[in-house]
mmCIF file of C-alpha atoms in Angstrom:
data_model
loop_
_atom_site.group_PDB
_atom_site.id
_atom_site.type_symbol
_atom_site.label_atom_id
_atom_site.label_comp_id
_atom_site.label_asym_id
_atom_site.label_seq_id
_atom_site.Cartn_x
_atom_site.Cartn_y
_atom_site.Cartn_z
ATOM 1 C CA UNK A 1 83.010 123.760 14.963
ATOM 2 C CA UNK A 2 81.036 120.655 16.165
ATOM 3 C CA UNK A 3 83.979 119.911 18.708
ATOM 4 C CA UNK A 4 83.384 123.599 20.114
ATOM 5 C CA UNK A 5 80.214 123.105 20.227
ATOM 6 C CA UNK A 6 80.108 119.954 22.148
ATOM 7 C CA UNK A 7 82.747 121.465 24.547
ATOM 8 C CA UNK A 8 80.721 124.217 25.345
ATOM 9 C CA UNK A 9 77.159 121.588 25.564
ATOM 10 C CA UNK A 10 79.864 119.801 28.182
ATOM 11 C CA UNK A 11 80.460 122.814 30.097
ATOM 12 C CA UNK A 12 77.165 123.739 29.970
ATOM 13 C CA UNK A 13 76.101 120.831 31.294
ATOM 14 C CA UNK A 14 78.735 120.923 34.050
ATOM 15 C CA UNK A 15 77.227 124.457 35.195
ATOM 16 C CA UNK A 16 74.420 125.042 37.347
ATOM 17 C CA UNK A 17 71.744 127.348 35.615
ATOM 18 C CA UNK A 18 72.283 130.901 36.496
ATOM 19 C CA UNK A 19 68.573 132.640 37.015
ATOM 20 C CA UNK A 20 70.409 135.752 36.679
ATOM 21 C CA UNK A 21 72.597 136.194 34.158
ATOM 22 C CA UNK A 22 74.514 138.992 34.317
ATOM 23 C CA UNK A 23 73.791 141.303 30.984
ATOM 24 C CA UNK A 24 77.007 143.640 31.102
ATOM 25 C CA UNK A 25 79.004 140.399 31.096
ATOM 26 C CA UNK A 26 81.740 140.137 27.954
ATOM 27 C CA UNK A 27 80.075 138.092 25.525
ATOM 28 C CA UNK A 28 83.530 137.035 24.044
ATOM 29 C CA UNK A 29 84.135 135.443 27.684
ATOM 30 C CA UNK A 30 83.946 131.938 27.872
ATOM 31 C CA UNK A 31 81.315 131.896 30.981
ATOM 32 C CA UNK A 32 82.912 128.456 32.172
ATOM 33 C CA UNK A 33 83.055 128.516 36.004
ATOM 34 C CA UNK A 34 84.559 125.769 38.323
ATOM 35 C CA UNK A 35 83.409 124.975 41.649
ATOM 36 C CA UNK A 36 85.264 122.810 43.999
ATOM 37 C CA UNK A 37 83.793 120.774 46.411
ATOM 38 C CA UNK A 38 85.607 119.975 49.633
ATOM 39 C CA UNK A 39 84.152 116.462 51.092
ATOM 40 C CA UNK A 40 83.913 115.991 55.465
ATOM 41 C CA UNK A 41 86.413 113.700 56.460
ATOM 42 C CA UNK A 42 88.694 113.990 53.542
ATOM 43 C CA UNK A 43 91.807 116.052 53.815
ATOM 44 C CA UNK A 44 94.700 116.286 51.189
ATOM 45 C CA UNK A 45 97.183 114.099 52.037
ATOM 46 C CA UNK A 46 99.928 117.121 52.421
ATOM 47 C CA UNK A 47 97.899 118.842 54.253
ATOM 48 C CA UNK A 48 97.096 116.058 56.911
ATOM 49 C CA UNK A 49 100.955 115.666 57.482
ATOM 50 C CA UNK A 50 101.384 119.586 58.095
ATOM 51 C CA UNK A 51 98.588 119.198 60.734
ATOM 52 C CA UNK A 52 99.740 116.620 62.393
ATOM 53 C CA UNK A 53 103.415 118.656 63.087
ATOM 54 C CA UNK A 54 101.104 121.602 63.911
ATOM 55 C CA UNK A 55 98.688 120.253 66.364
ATOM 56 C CA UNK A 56 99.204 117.750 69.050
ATOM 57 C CA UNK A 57 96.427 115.522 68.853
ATOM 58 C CA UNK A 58 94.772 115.284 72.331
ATOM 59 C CA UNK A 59 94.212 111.684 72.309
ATOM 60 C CA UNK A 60 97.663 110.812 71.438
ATOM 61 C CA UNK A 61 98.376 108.746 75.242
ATOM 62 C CA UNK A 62 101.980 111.160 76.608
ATOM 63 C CA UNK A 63 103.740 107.696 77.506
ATOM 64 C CA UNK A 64 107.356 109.393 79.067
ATOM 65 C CA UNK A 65 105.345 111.254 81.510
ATOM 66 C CA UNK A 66 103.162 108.203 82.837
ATOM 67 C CA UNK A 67 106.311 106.106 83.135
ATOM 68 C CA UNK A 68 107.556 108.855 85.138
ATOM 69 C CA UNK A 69 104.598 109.187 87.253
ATOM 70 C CA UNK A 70 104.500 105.242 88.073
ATOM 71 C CA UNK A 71 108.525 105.750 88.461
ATOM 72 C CA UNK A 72 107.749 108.483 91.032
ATOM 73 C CA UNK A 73 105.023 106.588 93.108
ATOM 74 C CA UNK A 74 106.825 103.620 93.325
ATOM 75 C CA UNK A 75 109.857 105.012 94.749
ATOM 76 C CA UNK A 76 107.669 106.700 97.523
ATOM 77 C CA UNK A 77 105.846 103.712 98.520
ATOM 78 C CA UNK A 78 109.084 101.775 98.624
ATOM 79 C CA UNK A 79 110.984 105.142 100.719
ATOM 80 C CA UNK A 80 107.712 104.778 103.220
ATOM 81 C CA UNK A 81 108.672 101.052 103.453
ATOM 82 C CA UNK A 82 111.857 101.439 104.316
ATOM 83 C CA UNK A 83 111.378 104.162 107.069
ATOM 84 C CA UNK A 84 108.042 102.209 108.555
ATOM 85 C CA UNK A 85 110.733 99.207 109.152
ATOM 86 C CA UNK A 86 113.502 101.654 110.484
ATOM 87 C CA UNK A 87 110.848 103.234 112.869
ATOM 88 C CA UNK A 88 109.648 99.909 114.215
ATOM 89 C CA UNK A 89 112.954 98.406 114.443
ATOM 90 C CA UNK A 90 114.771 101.441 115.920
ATOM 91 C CA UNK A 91 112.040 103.379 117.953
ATOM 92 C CA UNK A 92 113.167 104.639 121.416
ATOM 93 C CA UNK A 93 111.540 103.600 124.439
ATOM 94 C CA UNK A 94 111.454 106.043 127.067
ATOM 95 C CA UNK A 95 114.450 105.546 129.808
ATOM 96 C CA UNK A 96 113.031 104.754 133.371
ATOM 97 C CA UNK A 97 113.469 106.109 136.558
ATOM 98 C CA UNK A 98 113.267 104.402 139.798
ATOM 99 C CA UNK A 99 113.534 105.893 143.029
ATOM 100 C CA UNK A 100 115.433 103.030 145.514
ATOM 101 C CA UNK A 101 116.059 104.754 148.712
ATOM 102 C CA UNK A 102 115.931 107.922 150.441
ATOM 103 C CA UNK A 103 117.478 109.960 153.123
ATOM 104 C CA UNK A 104 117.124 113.255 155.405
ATOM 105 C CA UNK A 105 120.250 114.221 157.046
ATOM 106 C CA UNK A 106 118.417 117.757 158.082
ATOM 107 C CA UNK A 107 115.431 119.760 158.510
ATOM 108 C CA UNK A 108 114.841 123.098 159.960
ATOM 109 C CA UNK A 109 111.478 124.853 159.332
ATOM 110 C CA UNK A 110 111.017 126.498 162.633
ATOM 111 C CA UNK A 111 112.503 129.590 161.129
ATOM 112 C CA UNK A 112 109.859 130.723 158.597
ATOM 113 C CA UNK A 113 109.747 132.662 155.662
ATOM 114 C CA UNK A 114 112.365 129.897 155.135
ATOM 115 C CA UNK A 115 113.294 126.159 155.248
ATOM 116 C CA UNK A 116 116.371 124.257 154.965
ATOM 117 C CA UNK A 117 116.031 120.370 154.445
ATOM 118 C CA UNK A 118 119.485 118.264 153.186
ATOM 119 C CA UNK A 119 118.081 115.108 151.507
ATOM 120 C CA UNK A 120 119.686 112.362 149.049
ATOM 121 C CA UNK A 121 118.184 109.679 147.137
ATOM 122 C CA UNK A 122 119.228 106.846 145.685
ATOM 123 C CA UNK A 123 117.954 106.782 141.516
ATOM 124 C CA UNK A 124 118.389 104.001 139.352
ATOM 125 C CA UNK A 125 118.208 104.791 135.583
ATOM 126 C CA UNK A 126 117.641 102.522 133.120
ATOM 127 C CA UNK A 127 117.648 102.604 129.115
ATOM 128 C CA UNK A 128 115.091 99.373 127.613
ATOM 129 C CA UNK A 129 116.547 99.616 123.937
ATOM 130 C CA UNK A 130 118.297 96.976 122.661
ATOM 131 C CA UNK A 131 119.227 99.159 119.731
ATOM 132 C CA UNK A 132 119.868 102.518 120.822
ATOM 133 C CA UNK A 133 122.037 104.169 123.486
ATOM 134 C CA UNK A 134 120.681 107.444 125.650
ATOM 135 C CA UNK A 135 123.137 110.872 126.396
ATOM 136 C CA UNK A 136 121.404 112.949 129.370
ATOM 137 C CA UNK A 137 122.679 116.678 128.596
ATOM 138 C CA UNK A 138 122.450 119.150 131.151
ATOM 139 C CA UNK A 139 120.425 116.959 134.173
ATOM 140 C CA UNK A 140 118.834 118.947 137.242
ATOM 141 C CA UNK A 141 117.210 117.739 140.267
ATOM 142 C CA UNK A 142 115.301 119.416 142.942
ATOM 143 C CA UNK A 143 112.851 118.128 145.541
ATOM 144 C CA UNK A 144 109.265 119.827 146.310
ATOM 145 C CA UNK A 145 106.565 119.172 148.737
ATOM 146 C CA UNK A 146 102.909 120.111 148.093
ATOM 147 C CA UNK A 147 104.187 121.871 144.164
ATOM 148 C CA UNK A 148 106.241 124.294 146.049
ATOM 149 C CA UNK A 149 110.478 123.904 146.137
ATOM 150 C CA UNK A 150 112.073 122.956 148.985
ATOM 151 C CA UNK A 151 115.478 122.493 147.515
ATOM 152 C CA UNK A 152 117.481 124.603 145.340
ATOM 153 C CA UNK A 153 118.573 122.970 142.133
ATOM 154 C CA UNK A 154 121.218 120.930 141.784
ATOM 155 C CA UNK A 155 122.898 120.311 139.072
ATOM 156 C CA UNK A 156 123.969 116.280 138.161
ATOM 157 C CA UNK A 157 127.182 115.317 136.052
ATOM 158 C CA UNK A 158 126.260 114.390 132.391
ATOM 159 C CA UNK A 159 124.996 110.101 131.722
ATOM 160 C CA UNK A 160 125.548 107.864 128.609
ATOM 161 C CA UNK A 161 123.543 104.444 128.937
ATOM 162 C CA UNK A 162 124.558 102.196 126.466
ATOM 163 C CA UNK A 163 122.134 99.643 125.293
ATOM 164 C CA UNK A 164 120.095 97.933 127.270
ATOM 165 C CA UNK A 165 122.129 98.904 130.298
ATOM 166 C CA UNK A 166 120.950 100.596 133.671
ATOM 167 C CA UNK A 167 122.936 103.330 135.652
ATOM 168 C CA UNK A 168 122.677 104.625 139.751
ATOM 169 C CA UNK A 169 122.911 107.843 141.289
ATOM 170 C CA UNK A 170 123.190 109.132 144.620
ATOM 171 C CA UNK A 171 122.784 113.094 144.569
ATOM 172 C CA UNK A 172 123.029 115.312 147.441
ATOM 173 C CA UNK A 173 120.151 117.740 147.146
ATOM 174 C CA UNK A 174 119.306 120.994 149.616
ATOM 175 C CA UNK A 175 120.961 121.949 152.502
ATOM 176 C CA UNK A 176 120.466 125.440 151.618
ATOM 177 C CA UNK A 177 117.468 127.767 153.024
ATOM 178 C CA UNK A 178 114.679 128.216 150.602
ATOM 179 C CA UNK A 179 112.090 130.800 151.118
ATOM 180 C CA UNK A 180 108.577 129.111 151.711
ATOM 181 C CA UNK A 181 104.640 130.340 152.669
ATOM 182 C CA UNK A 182 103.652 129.800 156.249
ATOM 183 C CA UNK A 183 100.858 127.189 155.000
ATOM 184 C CA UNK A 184 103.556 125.003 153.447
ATOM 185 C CA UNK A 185 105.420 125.023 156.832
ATOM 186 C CA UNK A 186 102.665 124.270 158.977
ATOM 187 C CA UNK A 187 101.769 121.459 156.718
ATOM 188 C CA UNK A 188 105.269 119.832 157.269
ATOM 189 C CA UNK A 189 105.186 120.194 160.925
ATOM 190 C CA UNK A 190 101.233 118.344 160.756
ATOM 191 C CA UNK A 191 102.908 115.853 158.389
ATOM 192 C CA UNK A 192 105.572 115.285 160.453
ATOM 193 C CA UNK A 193 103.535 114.688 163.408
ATOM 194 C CA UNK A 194 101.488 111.727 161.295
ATOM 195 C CA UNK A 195 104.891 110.292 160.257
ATOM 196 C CA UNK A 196 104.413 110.371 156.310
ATOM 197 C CA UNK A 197 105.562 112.958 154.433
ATOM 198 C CA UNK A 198 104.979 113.235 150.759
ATOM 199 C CA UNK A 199 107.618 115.188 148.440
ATOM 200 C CA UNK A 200 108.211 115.340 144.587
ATOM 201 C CA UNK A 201 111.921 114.477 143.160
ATOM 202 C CA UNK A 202 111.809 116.495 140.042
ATOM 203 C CA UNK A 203 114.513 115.370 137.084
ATOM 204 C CA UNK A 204 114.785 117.506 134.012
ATOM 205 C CA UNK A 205 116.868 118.160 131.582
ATOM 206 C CA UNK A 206 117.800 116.917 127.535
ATOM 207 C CA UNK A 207 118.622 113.787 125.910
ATOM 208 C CA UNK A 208 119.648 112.460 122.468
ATOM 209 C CA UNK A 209 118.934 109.278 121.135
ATOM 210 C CA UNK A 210 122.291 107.240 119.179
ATOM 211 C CA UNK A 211 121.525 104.670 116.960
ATOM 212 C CA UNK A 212 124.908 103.633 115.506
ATOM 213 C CA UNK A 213 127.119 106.392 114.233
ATOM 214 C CA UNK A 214 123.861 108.470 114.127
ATOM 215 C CA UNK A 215 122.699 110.955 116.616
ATOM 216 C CA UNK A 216 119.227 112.642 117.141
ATOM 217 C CA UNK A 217 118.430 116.140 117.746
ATOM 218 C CA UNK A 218 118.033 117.133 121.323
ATOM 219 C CA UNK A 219 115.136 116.126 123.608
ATOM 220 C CA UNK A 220 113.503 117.735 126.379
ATOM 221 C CA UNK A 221 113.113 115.574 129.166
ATOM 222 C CA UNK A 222 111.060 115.766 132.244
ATOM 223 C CA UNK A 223 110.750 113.581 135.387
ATOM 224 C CA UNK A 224 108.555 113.463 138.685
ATOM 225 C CA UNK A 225 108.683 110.807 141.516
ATOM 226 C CA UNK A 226 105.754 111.012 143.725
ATOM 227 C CA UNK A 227 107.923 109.698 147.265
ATOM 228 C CA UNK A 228 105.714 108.734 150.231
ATOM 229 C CA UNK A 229 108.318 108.711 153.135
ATOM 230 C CA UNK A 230 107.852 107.515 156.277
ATOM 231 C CA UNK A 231 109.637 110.663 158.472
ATOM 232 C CA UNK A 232 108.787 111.771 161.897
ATOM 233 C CA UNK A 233 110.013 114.977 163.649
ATOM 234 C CA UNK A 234 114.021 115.196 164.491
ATOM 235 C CA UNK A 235 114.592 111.646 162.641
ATOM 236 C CA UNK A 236 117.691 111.761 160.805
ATOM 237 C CA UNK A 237 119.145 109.191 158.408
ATOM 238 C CA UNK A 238 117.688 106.775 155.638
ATOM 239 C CA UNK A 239 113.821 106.945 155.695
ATOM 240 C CA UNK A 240 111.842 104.068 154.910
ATOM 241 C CA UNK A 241 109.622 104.266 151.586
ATOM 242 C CA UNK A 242 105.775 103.647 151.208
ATOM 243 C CA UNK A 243 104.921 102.233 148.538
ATOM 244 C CA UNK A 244 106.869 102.026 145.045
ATOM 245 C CA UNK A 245 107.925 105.261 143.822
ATOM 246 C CA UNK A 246 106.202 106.268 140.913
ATOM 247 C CA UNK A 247 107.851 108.302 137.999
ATOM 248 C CA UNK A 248 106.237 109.583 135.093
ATOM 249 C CA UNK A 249 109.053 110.462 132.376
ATOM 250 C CA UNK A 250 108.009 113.088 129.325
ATOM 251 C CA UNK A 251 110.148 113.644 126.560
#
């Protein structure tokens, strides 16, 4: 009897005071509650583990993918390397066009709307790369005077320049009436009369660049000679040249 009691002066003690008892309660009932007290910061052991396989801890560092992102940059800076040295080590110049000589072996333009002039000049090609070699596709020439066409277009024979190498043409061009205004006549005939005439050789056609066993995609190319000839009326036969042609190449 004196254990129960000081079992139930233990429990007692271990209770908080109730200010309001419950009356209906069962008086046979041992009233011995138990309250459990859960501390911040300290989780059970079991349950720590089953939280860490639940949820990924957001200041856990993700190593794999930051390897692969440093894997990733480095292989781009090195790929812009390598095609920064290619690009200044194989870059194209332009090819250049020289005009050497010219010659008018006819003119007529005393029968206007049209005019029929038979010229042929003497171009010198030349390809500055020391690396690559130039194909001209599909190469046209016609000549103009004041941005109006005097010649039909004539079509040239297809060029491969090999490296650093230079090539000459002679092409025939005109000898075929063109229709032309009155004010471009009349302008010849004044020109004519001064002894310097002024046309345009215009060049145009593609080109690809080969660098090796590799070939480039097709390039437009465009050419115009300004030629300052020294031509008086009824003169027939190689014209002197004023002045260094000047040819402006866009590709």
């Amino acid at each position: 009897m004196a254990e129960m009691q000081i079992h139930h002066q233990e429990d007692h003690n271990r209770i908080p005071n109730n200010p309001n008892p419950n009356p209906n309660s069962n008086p046979n009932h041992n009233p011995t509650h138990y309250t459990h007290y859960r501390f911040p910061g300290k989780v059970p052991h079991h349950q720590v583990h089953n939280m860490d396989k639940a949820t990924p801890s957001r200041f856990k560092p993700n190593a794999p993918k930051r390897e692969h992102c440093i894997c990733i940059t480095v292989f781009v800076l090195l790929l812009g390397i390598i095609l920064l040295i290619l690009w200044l080590a194989y870059h194209p110049s332009k090819p250049r066009f020289t005009v050497a000589s010219a010659a008018v072996y006819g003119l007529n333009a005393t029968t206007p709307p049209f005019m029929s002039i038979s010229m042929q000049f003497n171009i010198v090609i030349r390809n500055p790369n020391k690396r690559v070699s130039i194909s001209f596709d599909r190469l046209s020439a016609y000549v103009s005077y004041r941005n109006q066409p005097i010649t039909p277009h004539v079509m040239l024979p297809p060029l491969f320049l090999e490296k650093h190498s230079a090539v000459s043409l002679s092409p025939e061009i005109g000898g075929v009436p063109v229709p032309v205004s009155v004010e471009l006549t009349n302008g010849l005939v004044m020109d004519e009369t001064y002894g310097v005439v002024a046309v345009k050789l215009v060049l145009y056609g593609r080109l690809r660049w080969k660098a090796g066993d590799i070939n480039s995609a097709h390039y437009g190319l465009y050419v115009k000679c300004d030629v300052l000839m020294g031509l008086r009326k009824g003169f027939v036969g190689q014209v002197p040249l004023l002045g260094s042609p000047v040819c402006d190449v866009n590709t």
